[in-house]
Amino acid sequence: MSKQELVVLGWADTDACCPGLLTAPLEEDQAVELAKVFKALGDPVRLRLLSMIASREGGEICVCDLTPAFDLSQPTISHHLKLLRQAGLIDCQRRGTWVYYWLLPETTDKLAGILTRPGQPVPVETRS
């Protein structure tokens, strides 16, 4: 496993600098930054953690509520959360003993904008 640090994305507005994948080829620096986010999302545990954080009513969740959902140690969960933070997908704040996490929707909105076909609305999943 790589010990390379993921840096928080420094994208400007998506409309200004990041065309969709189907409208123009990505510049090399855009591809590098985008790959870091996809790498963070490329693990099933991190994808589930992000989903749990994003779907939490109230917008934030305590790490104490995340850890029991997995058959992994607390340090492993913390490592996965750190990678999501470094990719700019979530942020956190320590409150006493516990750390609370929340989604950074700007990053997921940028991903949606990049992956959406030109002229197409961003699909919204509906549950029946």
Tab-separated table of C-alpha atoms in Angstrom:
chain	number	residue	atom	x	y	z
A	1	MET	CA	0.000	0.000	0.000
A	2	SER	CA	1.241	3.441	-0.863
A	3	LYS	CA	2.151	5.848	1.927
A	4	GLN	CA	1.616	8.796	-0.402
A	5	GLU	CA	-0.390	11.654	1.157
A	6	LEU	CA	-3.588	12.746	-0.537
A	7	VAL	CA	-3.948	16.493	-0.582
A	8	VAL	CA	-7.249	18.304	-0.265
A	9	LEU	CA	-8.518	19.341	-3.649
A	10	GLY	CA	-8.041	22.946	-4.579
A	11	TRP	CA	-10.480	23.122	-7.458
A	12	ALA	CA	-12.064	26.421	-8.313
A	13	ASP	CA	-15.655	26.481	-9.561
A	14	THR	CA	-16.413	23.394	-11.673
A	15	ASP	CA	-17.995	25.499	-14.415
A	16	ALA	CA	-14.878	27.629	-14.756
A	17	CYS	CA	-12.121	25.034	-14.771
A	18	CYS	CA	-13.410	21.493	-14.953
A	19	PRO	CA	-15.383	20.556	-18.040
A	20	GLY	CA	-17.253	17.272	-18.034
A	21	LEU	CA	-15.369	14.233	-19.231
A	22	LEU	CA	-17.472	14.135	-22.390
A	23	THR	CA	-17.045	17.793	-23.343
A	24	ALA	CA	-13.259	18.105	-23.366
A	25	PRO	CA	-10.220	16.060	-22.376
A	26	LEU	CA	-8.999	16.653	-18.846
A	27	GLU	CA	-5.791	18.540	-18.341
A	28	GLU	CA	-3.044	16.513	-16.646
A	29	ASP	CA	-3.319	18.361	-13.319
A	30	GLN	CA	-7.113	17.921	-13.302
A	31	ALA	CA	-6.727	14.204	-13.976
A	32	VAL	CA	-4.212	13.845	-11.129
A	33	GLU	CA	-6.502	15.585	-8.633
A	34	LEU	CA	-9.580	13.708	-9.822
A	35	ALA	CA	-7.727	10.378	-9.595
A	36	LYS	CA	-6.973	11.089	-5.914
A	37	VAL	CA	-10.670	11.434	-5.182
A	38	PHE	CA	-11.538	8.291	-7.126
A	39	LYS	CA	-8.749	6.429	-5.351
A	40	ALA	CA	-10.281	7.427	-2.019
A	41	LEU	CA	-13.678	6.213	-3.247
A	42	GLY	CA	-12.199	3.017	-4.707
A	43	ASP	CA	-12.364	1.082	-1.444
A	44	PRO	CA	-15.678	-0.513	-0.335
A	45	VAL	CA	-15.116	0.467	3.309
A	46	ARG	CA	-14.471	4.113	2.424
A	47	LEU	CA	-17.438	4.154	0.071
A	48	ARG	CA	-19.696	2.813	2.847
A	49	LEU	CA	-18.258	5.309	5.338
A	50	LEU	CA	-18.930	8.179	2.948
A	51	SER	CA	-22.462	6.922	2.383
A	52	MET	CA	-23.098	6.624	6.124
A	53	ILE	CA	-21.794	10.147	6.712
A	54	ALA	CA	-23.648	11.706	3.757
A	55	SER	CA	-26.974	10.069	4.551
A	56	ARG	CA	-26.978	10.846	8.264
A	57	GLU	CA	-29.912	12.972	9.343
A	58	GLY	CA	-28.617	16.220	10.776
A	59	GLY	CA	-25.603	16.198	8.473
A	60	GLU	CA	-22.966	14.817	10.828
A	61	ILE	CA	-22.102	11.595	12.587
A	62	CYS	CA	-19.881	10.606	15.490
A	63	VAL	CA	-17.080	8.149	14.854
A	64	CYS	CA	-18.559	6.132	17.722
A	65	ASP	CA	-21.588	5.480	15.472
A	66	LEU	CA	-19.458	4.522	12.451
A	67	THR	CA	-17.064	1.990	13.986
A	68	PRO	CA	-19.630	-0.658	15.078
A	69	ALA	CA	-20.938	-0.980	11.501
A	70	PHE	CA	-17.677	-2.620	10.403
A	71	ASP	CA	-15.730	-5.696	11.390
A	72	LEU	CA	-12.574	-3.579	11.548
A	73	SER	CA	-10.523	-2.049	14.341
A	74	GLN	CA	-10.981	1.586	15.340
A	75	PRO	CA	-7.504	2.542	14.018
A	76	THR	CA	-8.386	1.050	10.623
A	77	ILE	CA	-11.646	3.023	10.493
A	78	SER	CA	-9.720	6.172	11.473
A	79	HIS	CA	-7.245	5.530	8.647
A	80	HIS	CA	-10.063	5.233	6.098
A	81	LEU	CA	-11.676	8.424	7.427
A	82	LYS	CA	-8.315	10.208	7.166
A	83	LEU	CA	-8.068	9.262	3.475
A	84	LEU	CA	-11.577	10.560	2.824
A	85	ARG	CA	-10.643	13.811	4.598
A	86	GLN	CA	-7.435	14.186	2.609
A	87	ALA	CA	-9.384	13.700	-0.624
A	88	GLY	CA	-11.638	16.615	0.353
A	89	LEU	CA	-14.779	14.493	0.645
A	90	ILE	CA	-15.424	14.949	4.382
A	91	ASP	CA	-14.343	17.136	7.262
A	92	CYS	CA	-14.368	16.639	11.006
A	93	GLN	CA	-14.225	18.271	14.402
A	94	ARG	CA	-13.156	16.856	17.771
A	95	ARG	CA	-15.664	17.405	20.542
A	96	GLY	CA	-14.292	16.112	23.801
A	97	THR	CA	-13.494	12.425	23.377
A	98	TRP	CA	-15.295	11.955	20.064
A	99	VAL	CA	-14.750	13.145	16.502
A	100	TYR	CA	-17.740	14.149	14.372
A	101	TYR	CA	-17.694	13.899	10.560
A	102	TRP	CA	-19.729	15.572	7.818
A	103	LEU	CA	-19.815	15.535	4.039
A	104	LEU	CA	-18.240	18.340	1.993
A	105	PRO	CA	-20.872	18.547	-0.750
A	106	GLU	CA	-18.743	20.829	-2.934
A	107	THR	CA	-16.515	17.882	-3.841
A	108	THR	CA	-19.326	15.450	-4.577
A	109	ASP	CA	-21.105	18.174	-6.590
A	110	LYS	CA	-17.934	18.662	-8.644
A	111	LEU	CA	-17.680	14.919	-9.250
A	112	ALA	CA	-21.313	14.834	-10.355
A	113	GLY	CA	-20.712	17.766	-12.694
A	114	ILE	CA	-17.655	16.165	-14.238
A	115	LEU	CA	-19.364	12.805	-14.746
A	116	THR	CA	-22.670	14.143	-16.094
A	117	ARG	CA	-23.189	14.125	-19.854
A	118	PRO	CA	-23.529	17.578	-21.413
A	119	GLY	CA	-27.106	18.827	-21.398
A	120	GLN	CA	-28.223	16.059	-19.050
A	121	PRO	CA	-29.575	16.670	-15.555
A	122	VAL	CA	-27.759	14.997	-12.689
A	123	PRO	CA	-29.727	11.775	-12.074
A	124	VAL	CA	-31.518	11.506	-8.755
A	125	GLU	CA	-32.212	8.037	-7.413
A	126	THR	CA	-35.762	7.501	-6.258
A	127	ARG	CA	-36.771	4.673	-4.007
A	128	SER	CA	-40.054	2.885	-4.483
